[in-house]
Amino acid sequence: MAGSITWFVARYRHQPGAPPPPQIHGHPRAELVLTGVPLLIVAVVFAFSLRAMGKSDPAVGDRQPDIVVTGHQWWWEVRYPASGVVTANEIHIPAGRPVLLELRSADVIHDFWVPELARKIDLTPGAPRRIWLAADRPGVYAGTCAEFCGTEHAWMRILVVADSAAAYQQWIAASKAPESAQPTDSLLAQGRAVFTTRSCNACHTGPGDTPGGTDAGPDLAHLRLRATLGAGVLANTPANLVRWIVDPDAIKPGVLMPQVHLTSDQLAALVAWLERP
Ligand code: CUA
């Protein structure tokens, strides 16, 4: 390229005494073709894009959302308005049937992204959005927050579990099943007492009808049904739950859950209460 420029500069430079080059006034036909053809290509691509965008988000009409997902720093609140089921960091859906999600944010902008099932969509405070989510086959589909939202953005994972129709009904039933508010077992009763007296309920709703529960942190009812703790940072096992409660910041630096100092007896009782079958 540089070589041909040099050649053209040397070959066609102004010669002393040479006549001025002839002036021409454009070529209307060439200009029409060179403008018209690209315009046509862009118009065709635009029409295809419009069609594809319309197909990716079919009309919602006045249909109410099946699931309301709220992004928090750094976890996902998941609510099923029809059944009243509440969970976190895990969405169960029936395979083969599209479900309508409403996405909200409790604090900053997050982004819901489960690559195999749906397009990305921002969760913007004050502006709920809706999206269809569909899995053709049963399975577990991994997703994550895809918009930087603070320290622990990377540990804001979400799992979509697509169940067969029967398994989905079973999950809804298990998640709805009332947990006795006053356990008769003394270990569980102690765990419930720790939950309410050591301020767990300042941020979490607990199993059973725990008094004073709030939704600043994940709802912990039916916790044993979930695969992970801390939005994906640990597998949900009683041993990991102990590690998590002892020092959440060591496992997920920056997490908004404070450390609560408990005796090993209190810890064992609390975990038994939270992970009870
Ligand atoms: Cu939420 Cu990144």
PDB file of C-alpha atoms and ligand atoms in Angstrom:
ATOM      1  CA  MET A   1       0.000   0.000   0.000  1.00  0.00           C
ATOM      2  CA  ALA A   2       2.736   2.483   1.024  1.00  0.00           C
ATOM      3  CA  GLY A   3       4.683   1.406  -2.083  1.00  0.00           C
ATOM      4  CA  SER A   4       1.814   2.136  -4.486  1.00  0.00           C
ATOM      5  CA  ILE A   5       1.209   5.540  -2.842  1.00  0.00           C
ATOM      6  CA  THR A   6       4.870   6.395  -3.366  1.00  0.00           C
ATOM      7  CA  TRP A   7       4.710   5.197  -6.966  1.00  0.00           C
ATOM      8  CA  PHE A   8       1.568   7.273  -7.707  1.00  0.00           C
ATOM      9  CA  VAL A   9       3.085  10.389  -6.070  1.00  0.00           C
ATOM     10  CA  ALA A  10       6.250  10.063  -8.181  1.00  0.00           C
ATOM     11  CA  ARG A  11       4.487   9.081 -11.428  1.00  0.00           C
ATOM     12  CA  TYR A  12       1.693  11.677 -11.399  1.00  0.00           C
ATOM     13  CA  ARG A  13       3.328  14.615  -9.625  1.00  0.00           C
ATOM     14  CA  HIS A  14       2.870  18.015 -11.277  1.00  0.00           C
ATOM     15  CA  GLN A  15       5.262  18.466 -14.149  1.00  0.00           C
ATOM     16  CA  PRO A  16       6.474  22.011 -14.837  1.00  0.00           C
ATOM     17  CA  GLY A  17       4.764  23.353 -17.976  1.00  0.00           C
ATOM     18  CA  ALA A  18       2.261  20.480 -18.201  1.00  0.00           C
ATOM     19  CA  PRO A  19      -1.389  21.369 -19.046  1.00  0.00           C
ATOM     20  CA  PRO A  20      -3.899  21.190 -16.121  1.00  0.00           C
ATOM     21  CA  PRO A  21      -5.721  17.823 -15.914  1.00  0.00           C
ATOM     22  CA  PRO A  22      -9.217  17.705 -17.470  1.00  0.00           C
ATOM     23  CA  GLN A  23     -12.084  18.442 -15.019  1.00  0.00           C
ATOM     24  CA  ILE A  24     -15.016  16.064 -14.944  1.00  0.00           C
ATOM     25  CA  HIS A  25     -18.393  16.556 -13.192  1.00  0.00           C
ATOM     26  CA  GLY A  26     -19.148  13.235 -11.585  1.00  0.00           C
ATOM     27  CA  HIS A  27     -21.007  10.219 -12.933  1.00  0.00           C
ATOM     28  CA  PRO A  28     -24.668  10.228 -11.882  1.00  0.00           C
ATOM     29  CA  ARG A  29     -25.284   6.588 -12.735  1.00  0.00           C
ATOM     30  CA  ALA A  30     -22.245   5.326 -10.759  1.00  0.00           C
ATOM     31  CA  GLU A  31     -23.206   7.520  -7.804  1.00  0.00           C
ATOM     32  CA  LEU A  32     -26.785   6.224  -7.838  1.00  0.00           C
ATOM     33  CA  VAL A  33     -25.595   2.606  -7.906  1.00  0.00           C
ATOM     34  CA  LEU A  34     -22.956   3.133  -5.188  1.00  0.00           C
ATOM     35  CA  THR A  35     -25.556   4.784  -2.901  1.00  0.00           C
ATOM     36  CA  GLY A  36     -28.536   2.646  -3.803  1.00  0.00           C
ATOM     37  CA  VAL A  37     -26.984  -0.813  -3.403  1.00  0.00           C
ATOM     38  CA  PRO A  38     -25.623  -0.301   0.154  1.00  0.00           C
ATOM     39  CA  LEU A  39     -28.937   1.336   1.133  1.00  0.00           C
ATOM     40  CA  LEU A  40     -30.795  -1.717  -0.120  1.00  0.00           C
ATOM     41  CA  ILE A  41     -28.463  -4.103   1.792  1.00  0.00           C
ATOM     42  CA  VAL A  42     -28.924  -2.144   5.034  1.00  0.00           C
ATOM     43  CA  ALA A  43     -32.709  -2.063   4.545  1.00  0.00           C
ATOM     44  CA  VAL A  44     -32.864  -5.855   4.072  1.00  0.00           C
ATOM     45  CA  VAL A  45     -30.678  -6.481   7.164  1.00  0.00           C
ATOM     46  CA  PHE A  46     -32.859  -4.048   9.143  1.00  0.00           C
ATOM     47  CA  ALA A  47     -36.037  -5.915   8.148  1.00  0.00           C
ATOM     48  CA  PHE A  48     -34.526  -9.282   9.179  1.00  0.00           C
ATOM     49  CA  SER A  49     -33.310  -7.796  12.501  1.00  0.00           C
ATOM     50  CA  LEU A  50     -36.759  -6.379  13.268  1.00  0.00           C
ATOM     51  CA  ARG A  51     -38.314  -9.783  12.603  1.00  0.00           C
ATOM     52  CA  ALA A  52     -35.743 -11.609  14.765  1.00  0.00           C
ATOM     53  CA  MET A  53     -36.163  -9.099  17.623  1.00  0.00           C
ATOM     54  CA  GLY A  54     -39.941  -9.487  17.466  1.00  0.00           C
ATOM     55  CA  LYS A  55     -39.602 -13.268  17.645  1.00  0.00           C
ATOM     56  CA  SER A  56     -37.174 -13.223  20.584  1.00  0.00           C
ATOM     57  CA  ASP A  57     -39.652 -11.258  22.732  1.00  0.00           C
ATOM     58  CA  PRO A  58     -43.180 -12.391  21.876  1.00  0.00           C
ATOM     59  CA  ALA A  59     -45.971 -10.097  23.027  1.00  0.00           C
ATOM     60  CA  VAL A  60     -46.794 -10.395  26.717  1.00  0.00           C
ATOM     61  CA  GLY A  61     -50.266  -8.820  26.597  1.00  0.00           C
ATOM     62  CA  ASP A  62     -51.841  -8.475  30.025  1.00  0.00           C
ATOM     63  CA  ARG A  63     -50.443 -11.789  31.230  1.00  0.00           C
ATOM     64  CA  GLN A  64     -49.097 -11.692  34.769  1.00  0.00           C
ATOM     65  CA  PRO A  65     -45.547 -12.930  35.392  1.00  0.00           C
ATOM     66  CA  ASP A  66     -45.115 -16.547  36.489  1.00  0.00           C
ATOM     67  CA  ILE A  67     -41.953 -15.689  38.407  1.00  0.00           C
ATOM     68  CA  VAL A  68     -40.644 -12.403  39.805  1.00  0.00           C
ATOM     69  CA  VAL A  69     -36.850 -12.259  40.058  1.00  0.00           C
ATOM     70  CA  THR A  70     -35.256  -9.428  42.030  1.00  0.00           C
ATOM     71  CA  GLY A  71     -31.530  -8.733  41.853  1.00  0.00           C
ATOM     72  CA  HIS A  72     -29.778  -7.804  45.100  1.00  0.00           C
ATOM     73  CA  GLN A  73     -26.110  -7.218  45.883  1.00  0.00           C
ATOM     74  CA  TRP A  74     -25.220 -10.160  45.392  1.00  0.00           C
ATOM     75  CA  TRP A  75     -27.984 -12.680  45.154  1.00  0.00           C
ATOM     76  CA  TRP A  76     -31.282 -13.323  43.408  1.00  0.00           C
ATOM     77  CA  GLU A  77     -34.683 -13.271  45.079  1.00  0.00           C
ATOM     78  CA  VAL A  78     -37.156 -15.560  43.309  1.00  0.00           C
ATOM     79  CA  ARG A  79     -40.916 -15.382  43.909  1.00  0.00           C
ATOM     80  CA  TYR A  80     -43.774 -17.367  42.395  1.00  0.00           C
ATOM     81  CA  PRO A  81     -46.846 -15.109  42.782  1.00  0.00           C
ATOM     82  CA  ALA A  82     -49.423 -17.830  41.995  1.00  0.00           C
ATOM     83  CA  SER A  83     -48.219 -20.322  44.619  1.00  0.00           C
ATOM     84  CA  GLY A  84     -46.531 -17.932  47.068  1.00  0.00           C
ATOM     85  CA  VAL A  85     -43.275 -19.925  46.844  1.00  0.00           C
ATOM     86  CA  VAL A  86     -40.157 -17.900  47.639  1.00  0.00           C
ATOM     87  CA  THR A  87     -36.599 -19.062  47.035  1.00  0.00           C
ATOM     88  CA  ALA A  88     -33.197 -17.644  46.122  1.00  0.00           C
ATOM     89  CA  ASN A  89     -30.479 -18.089  43.506  1.00  0.00           C
ATOM     90  CA  GLU A  90     -32.366 -20.939  41.858  1.00  0.00           C
ATOM     91  CA  ILE A  91     -35.327 -20.866  39.494  1.00  0.00           C
ATOM     92  CA  HIS A  92     -37.359 -23.997  38.922  1.00  0.00           C
ATOM     93  CA  ILE A  93     -39.365 -24.039  35.711  1.00  0.00           C
ATOM     94  CA  PRO A  94     -41.358 -26.739  33.956  1.00  0.00           C
ATOM     95  CA  ALA A  95     -39.431 -27.988  30.896  1.00  0.00           C
ATOM     96  CA  GLY A  96     -41.081 -27.442  27.527  1.00  0.00           C
ATOM     97  CA  ARG A  97     -43.300 -24.568  28.655  1.00  0.00           C
ATOM     98  CA  PRO A  98     -42.250 -20.901  28.368  1.00  0.00           C
ATOM     99  CA  VAL A  99     -42.608 -18.985  31.617  1.00  0.00           C
ATOM    100  CA  LEU A 100     -42.884 -15.224  31.901  1.00  0.00           C
ATOM    101  CA  LEU A 101     -40.309 -13.645  34.196  1.00  0.00           C
ATOM    102  CA  GLU A 102     -40.504 -10.180  35.660  1.00  0.00           C
ATOM    103  CA  LEU A 103     -37.080  -8.786  36.514  1.00  0.00           C
ATOM    104  CA  ARG A 104     -36.554  -6.107  39.141  1.00  0.00           C
ATOM    105  CA  SER A 105     -33.640  -4.672  41.050  1.00  0.00           C
ATOM    106  CA  ALA A 106     -33.509  -3.829  44.729  1.00  0.00           C
ATOM    107  CA  ASP A 107     -30.377  -1.691  44.500  1.00  0.00           C
ATOM    108  CA  VAL A 108     -28.125  -1.257  41.450  1.00  0.00           C
ATOM    109  CA  ILE A 109     -28.251  -2.429  37.824  1.00  0.00           C
ATOM    110  CA  HIS A 110     -27.782  -6.190  37.491  1.00  0.00           C
ATOM    111  CA  ASP A 111     -28.127  -8.302  34.367  1.00  0.00           C
ATOM    112  CA  PHE A 112     -29.908 -11.634  34.154  1.00  0.00           C
ATOM    113  CA  TRP A 113     -28.092 -13.988  31.807  1.00  0.00           C
ATOM    114  CA  VAL A 114     -28.732 -17.698  31.352  1.00  0.00           C
ATOM    115  CA  PRO A 115     -27.080 -18.149  27.943  1.00  0.00           C
ATOM    116  CA  GLU A 116     -28.755 -21.406  26.966  1.00  0.00           C
ATOM    117  CA  LEU A 117     -32.298 -20.270  27.705  1.00  0.00           C
ATOM    118  CA  ALA A 118     -32.847 -16.588  27.052  1.00  0.00           C
ATOM    119  CA  ARG A 119     -31.234 -13.385  25.984  1.00  0.00           C
ATOM    120  CA  LYS A 120     -29.508 -11.067  28.442  1.00  0.00           C
ATOM    121  CA  ILE A 121     -31.621  -8.444  30.120  1.00  0.00           C
ATOM    122  CA  ASP A 122     -30.787  -5.671  32.557  1.00  0.00           C
ATOM    123  CA  LEU A 123     -32.476  -5.411  35.949  1.00  0.00           C
ATOM    124  CA  THR A 124     -32.899  -1.679  36.385  1.00  0.00           C
ATOM    125  CA  PRO A 125     -34.053  -0.133  39.668  1.00  0.00           C
ATOM    126  CA  GLY A 126     -37.548   1.296  39.285  1.00  0.00           C
ATOM    127  CA  ALA A 127     -38.116  -0.172  35.806  1.00  0.00           C
ATOM    128  CA  PRO A 128     -39.315  -3.800  35.898  1.00  0.00           C
ATOM    129  CA  ARG A 129     -38.851  -5.712  32.645  1.00  0.00           C
ATOM    130  CA  ARG A 130     -40.328  -8.945  31.373  1.00  0.00           C
ATOM    131  CA  ILE A 131     -38.722 -11.786  29.500  1.00  0.00           C
ATOM    132  CA  TRP A 132     -39.732 -15.276  28.412  1.00  0.00           C
ATOM    133  CA  LEU A 133     -37.684 -18.173  29.699  1.00  0.00           C
ATOM    134  CA  ALA A 134     -38.001 -21.604  28.144  1.00  0.00           C
ATOM    135  CA  ALA A 135     -36.069 -24.854  28.329  1.00  0.00           C
ATOM    136  CA  ASP A 136     -36.901 -27.555  25.789  1.00  0.00           C
ATOM    137  CA  ARG A 137     -35.472 -30.359  27.910  1.00  0.00           C
ATOM    138  CA  PRO A 138     -35.191 -31.003  31.667  1.00  0.00           C
ATOM    139  CA  GLY A 139     -31.789 -30.079  33.029  1.00  0.00           C
ATOM    140  CA  VAL A 140     -29.818 -27.572  35.050  1.00  0.00           C
ATOM    141  CA  TYR A 141     -28.817 -24.405  33.235  1.00  0.00           C
ATOM    142  CA  ALA A 142     -26.162 -22.139  34.722  1.00  0.00           C
ATOM    143  CA  GLY A 143     -26.460 -18.383  34.600  1.00  0.00           C
ATOM    144  CA  THR A 144     -24.880 -15.342  36.134  1.00  0.00           C
ATOM    145  CA  CYS A 145     -25.182 -11.626  36.635  1.00  0.00           C
ATOM    146  CA  ALA A 146     -23.657 -10.025  33.550  1.00  0.00           C
ATOM    147  CA  GLU A 147     -23.418  -6.387  34.590  1.00  0.00           C
ATOM    148  CA  PHE A 148     -20.759  -5.252  37.054  1.00  0.00           C
ATOM    149  CA  CYS A 149     -22.694  -4.528  40.234  1.00  0.00           C
ATOM    150  CA  GLY A 150     -20.059  -4.291  42.961  1.00  0.00           C
ATOM    151  CA  THR A 151     -17.444  -6.320  44.811  1.00  0.00           C
ATOM    152  CA  GLU A 152     -19.104  -9.710  44.569  1.00  0.00           C
ATOM    153  CA  HIS A 153     -20.570  -9.362  41.072  1.00  0.00           C
ATOM    154  CA  ALA A 154     -18.656 -12.519  40.096  1.00  0.00           C
ATOM    155  CA  TRP A 155     -20.453 -14.544  42.784  1.00  0.00           C
ATOM    156  CA  MET A 156     -23.944 -13.658  41.691  1.00  0.00           C
ATOM    157  CA  ARG A 157     -24.724 -16.946  39.993  1.00  0.00           C
ATOM    158  CA  ILE A 158     -28.140 -18.286  39.228  1.00  0.00           C
ATOM    159  CA  LEU A 159     -29.284 -21.789  38.373  1.00  0.00           C
ATOM    160  CA  VAL A 160     -32.316 -22.553  36.278  1.00  0.00           C
ATOM    161  CA  VAL A 161     -33.597 -26.042  36.990  1.00  0.00           C
ATOM    162  CA  ALA A 162     -35.942 -27.230  34.264  1.00  0.00           C
ATOM    163  CA  ASP A 163     -38.036 -30.054  35.735  1.00  0.00           C
ATOM    164  CA  SER A 164     -40.371 -32.553  34.129  1.00  0.00           C
ATOM    165  CA  ALA A 165     -44.022 -31.646  34.755  1.00  0.00           C
ATOM    166  CA  ALA A 166     -44.270 -34.111  37.659  1.00  0.00           C
ATOM    167  CA  ALA A 167     -40.965 -33.059  39.250  1.00  0.00           C
ATOM    168  CA  TYR A 168     -41.991 -29.409  38.969  1.00  0.00           C
ATOM    169  CA  GLN A 169     -45.300 -30.028  40.755  1.00  0.00           C
ATOM    170  CA  GLN A 170     -43.385 -31.951  43.405  1.00  0.00           C
ATOM    171  CA  TRP A 171     -40.943 -29.070  43.886  1.00  0.00           C
ATOM    172  CA  ILE A 172     -43.744 -26.506  44.177  1.00  0.00           C
ATOM    173  CA  ALA A 173     -45.508 -28.715  46.729  1.00  0.00           C
ATOM    174  CA  ALA A 174     -42.311 -29.231  48.758  1.00  0.00           C
ATOM    175  CA  SER A 175     -41.552 -25.501  48.675  1.00  0.00           C
ATOM    176  CA  LYS A 176     -45.083 -24.641  49.798  1.00  0.00           C
ATOM    177  CA  ALA A 177     -45.340 -27.240  52.532  1.00  0.00           C
ATOM    178  CA  PRO A 178     -45.773 -25.450  55.832  1.00  0.00           C
ATOM    179  CA  GLU A 179     -42.923 -25.884  58.258  1.00  0.00           C
ATOM    180  CA  SER A 180     -44.101 -26.088  61.841  1.00  0.00           C
ATOM    181  CA  ALA A 181     -43.450 -22.777  63.517  1.00  0.00           C
ATOM    182  CA  GLN A 182     -42.768 -24.328  66.893  1.00  0.00           C
ATOM    183  CA  PRO A 183     -40.578 -27.411  66.551  1.00  0.00           C
ATOM    184  CA  THR A 184     -41.093 -30.090  69.162  1.00  0.00           C
ATOM    185  CA  ASP A 185     -37.539 -31.406  68.781  1.00  0.00           C
ATOM    186  CA  SER A 186     -35.368 -29.619  71.344  1.00  0.00           C
ATOM    187  CA  LEU A 187     -32.369 -29.121  68.998  1.00  0.00           C
ATOM    188  CA  LEU A 188     -34.616 -27.493  66.397  1.00  0.00           C
ATOM    189  CA  ALA A 189     -36.315 -25.385  69.065  1.00  0.00           C
ATOM    190  CA  GLN A 190     -32.894 -24.158  70.161  1.00  0.00           C
ATOM    191  CA  GLY A 191     -31.977 -23.413  66.544  1.00  0.00           C
ATOM    192  CA  ARG A 192     -35.135 -21.383  66.107  1.00  0.00           C
ATOM    193  CA  ALA A 193     -34.332 -19.467  69.282  1.00  0.00           C
ATOM    194  CA  VAL A 194     -30.818 -18.695  67.987  1.00  0.00           C
ATOM    195  CA  PHE A 195     -32.315 -17.512  64.696  1.00  0.00           C
ATOM    196  CA  THR A 196     -34.587 -15.016  66.418  1.00  0.00           C
ATOM    197  CA  THR A 197     -32.402 -13.907  69.343  1.00  0.00           C
ATOM    198  CA  ARG A 198     -29.126 -13.542  67.426  1.00  0.00           C
ATOM    199  CA  SER A 199     -30.720 -11.255  64.816  1.00  0.00           C
ATOM    200  CA  CYS A 200     -30.655 -13.631  61.831  1.00  0.00           C
ATOM    201  CA  ASN A 201     -34.250 -12.497  61.359  1.00  0.00           C
ATOM    202  CA  ALA A 202     -33.136  -8.876  61.008  1.00  0.00           C
ATOM    203  CA  CYS A 203     -32.299  -9.775  57.392  1.00  0.00           C
ATOM    204  CA  HIS A 204     -33.804 -13.188  56.689  1.00  0.00           C
ATOM    205  CA  THR A 205     -37.190 -14.785  56.770  1.00  0.00           C
ATOM    206  CA  GLY A 206     -36.651 -18.162  58.380  1.00  0.00           C
ATOM    207  CA  PRO A 207     -38.258 -21.563  58.249  1.00  0.00           C
ATOM    208  CA  GLY A 208     -41.721 -21.823  59.691  1.00  0.00           C
ATOM    209  CA  ASP A 209     -43.399 -18.656  60.763  1.00  0.00           C
ATOM    210  CA  THR A 210     -40.274 -17.041  62.187  1.00  0.00           C
ATOM    211  CA  PRO A 211     -41.213 -13.731  63.792  1.00  0.00           C
ATOM    212  CA  GLY A 212     -39.716 -10.515  62.471  1.00  0.00           C
ATOM    213  CA  GLY A 213     -38.314 -11.977  59.252  1.00  0.00           C
ATOM    214  CA  THR A 214     -37.387  -9.431  56.579  1.00  0.00           C
ATOM    215  CA  ASP A 215     -36.279  -9.771  52.982  1.00  0.00           C
ATOM    216  CA  ALA A 216     -32.969  -7.892  53.103  1.00  0.00           C
ATOM    217  CA  GLY A 217     -31.270 -11.278  52.693  1.00  0.00           C
ATOM    218  CA  PRO A 218     -32.459 -14.516  51.085  1.00  0.00           C
ATOM    219  CA  ASP A 219     -35.575 -16.201  52.450  1.00  0.00           C
ATOM    220  CA  LEU A 220     -34.267 -19.294  54.247  1.00  0.00           C
ATOM    221  CA  ALA A 221     -37.436 -21.368  54.391  1.00  0.00           C
ATOM    222  CA  HIS A 222     -36.954 -24.751  52.705  1.00  0.00           C
ATOM    223  CA  LEU A 223     -33.233 -24.013  52.374  1.00  0.00           C
ATOM    224  CA  ARG A 224     -32.367 -27.707  52.031  1.00  0.00           C
ATOM    225  CA  LEU A 225     -34.070 -27.767  48.606  1.00  0.00           C
ATOM    226  CA  ARG A 226     -31.407 -25.461  47.125  1.00  0.00           C
ATOM    227  CA  ALA A 227     -28.178 -26.544  45.457  1.00  0.00           C
ATOM    228  CA  THR A 228     -25.935 -23.710  46.588  1.00  0.00           C
ATOM    229  CA  LEU A 229     -25.247 -21.171  49.328  1.00  0.00           C
ATOM    230  CA  GLY A 230     -24.150 -17.563  48.837  1.00  0.00           C
ATOM    231  CA  ALA A 231     -25.412 -17.388  45.219  1.00  0.00           C
ATOM    232  CA  GLY A 232     -23.234 -20.243  44.012  1.00  0.00           C
ATOM    233  CA  VAL A 233     -20.120 -19.824  46.144  1.00  0.00           C
ATOM    234  CA  LEU A 234     -20.628 -23.080  48.148  1.00  0.00           C
ATOM    235  CA  ALA A 235     -22.545 -26.298  47.691  1.00  0.00           C
ATOM    236  CA  ASN A 236     -25.492 -26.373  50.086  1.00  0.00           C
ATOM    237  CA  THR A 237     -24.432 -28.862  52.771  1.00  0.00           C
ATOM    238  CA  PRO A 238     -24.745 -28.544  56.569  1.00  0.00           C
ATOM    239  CA  ALA A 239     -20.917 -28.442  56.882  1.00  0.00           C
ATOM    240  CA  ASN A 240     -20.688 -25.619  54.341  1.00  0.00           C
ATOM    241  CA  LEU A 241     -23.519 -23.749  56.042  1.00  0.00           C
ATOM    242  CA  VAL A 242     -21.480 -23.851  59.274  1.00  0.00           C
ATOM    243  CA  ARG A 243     -18.429 -22.455  57.415  1.00  0.00           C
ATOM    244  CA  TRP A 244     -20.604 -19.767  55.848  1.00  0.00           C
ATOM    245  CA  ILE A 245     -22.172 -18.595  59.120  1.00  0.00           C
ATOM    246  CA  VAL A 246     -18.831 -18.642  60.979  1.00  0.00           C
ATOM    247  CA  ASP A 247     -17.208 -16.219  58.532  1.00  0.00           C
ATOM    248  CA  PRO A 248     -19.146 -15.306  55.382  1.00  0.00           C
ATOM    249  CA  ASP A 249     -16.614 -12.648  54.413  1.00  0.00           C
ATOM    250  CA  ALA A 250     -13.803 -15.220  54.285  1.00  0.00           C
ATOM    251  CA  ILE A 251     -15.774 -17.166  51.666  1.00  0.00           C
ATOM    252  CA  LYS A 252     -17.302 -14.244  49.767  1.00  0.00           C
ATOM    253  CA  PRO A 253     -15.245 -11.100  50.487  1.00  0.00           C
ATOM    254  CA  GLY A 254     -17.428  -8.006  50.594  1.00  0.00           C
ATOM    255  CA  VAL A 255     -20.648  -9.926  51.261  1.00  0.00           C
ATOM    256  CA  LEU A 256     -23.184  -7.813  53.136  1.00  0.00           C
ATOM    257  CA  MET A 257     -23.877 -10.571  55.690  1.00  0.00           C
ATOM    258  CA  PRO A 258     -22.126  -9.793  58.962  1.00  0.00           C
ATOM    259  CA  GLN A 259     -20.277 -12.310  61.075  1.00  0.00           C
ATOM    260  CA  VAL A 260     -22.350 -13.556  64.021  1.00  0.00           C
ATOM    261  CA  HIS A 261     -20.399 -15.048  66.904  1.00  0.00           C
ATOM    262  CA  LEU A 262     -22.069 -18.227  68.082  1.00  0.00           C
ATOM    263  CA  THR A 263     -20.992 -21.070  70.344  1.00  0.00           C
ATOM    264  CA  SER A 264     -20.554 -24.419  68.606  1.00  0.00           C
ATOM    265  CA  ASP A 265     -23.770 -25.639  70.276  1.00  0.00           C
ATOM    266  CA  GLN A 266     -25.704 -22.656  68.984  1.00  0.00           C
ATOM    267  CA  LEU A 267     -24.200 -23.138  65.538  1.00  0.00           C
ATOM    268  CA  ALA A 268     -25.114 -26.820  65.393  1.00  0.00           C
ATOM    269  CA  ALA A 269     -28.679 -26.061  66.509  1.00  0.00           C
ATOM    270  CA  LEU A 270     -29.047 -23.188  64.018  1.00  0.00           C
ATOM    271  CA  VAL A 271     -27.808 -25.282  61.099  1.00  0.00           C
ATOM    272  CA  ALA A 272     -30.055 -28.180  62.118  1.00  0.00           C
ATOM    273  CA  TRP A 273     -33.015 -25.750  62.131  1.00  0.00           C
ATOM    274  CA  LEU A 274     -32.123 -24.209  58.764  1.00  0.00           C
ATOM    275  CA  GLU A 275     -31.281 -27.447  56.963  1.00  0.00           C
ATOM    276  CA  ARG A 276     -34.022 -29.565  58.516  1.00  0.00           C
ATOM    277  CA  PRO A 277     -35.756 -31.965  56.156  1.00  0.00           C
TER     278      PRO A 277
HETATM  279 CU1  CUA B   1     -25.386  -8.300  39.922  1.00  0.00          CU
HETATM  280 CU2  CUA B   1     -23.388  -8.166  38.687  1.00  0.00          CU
END
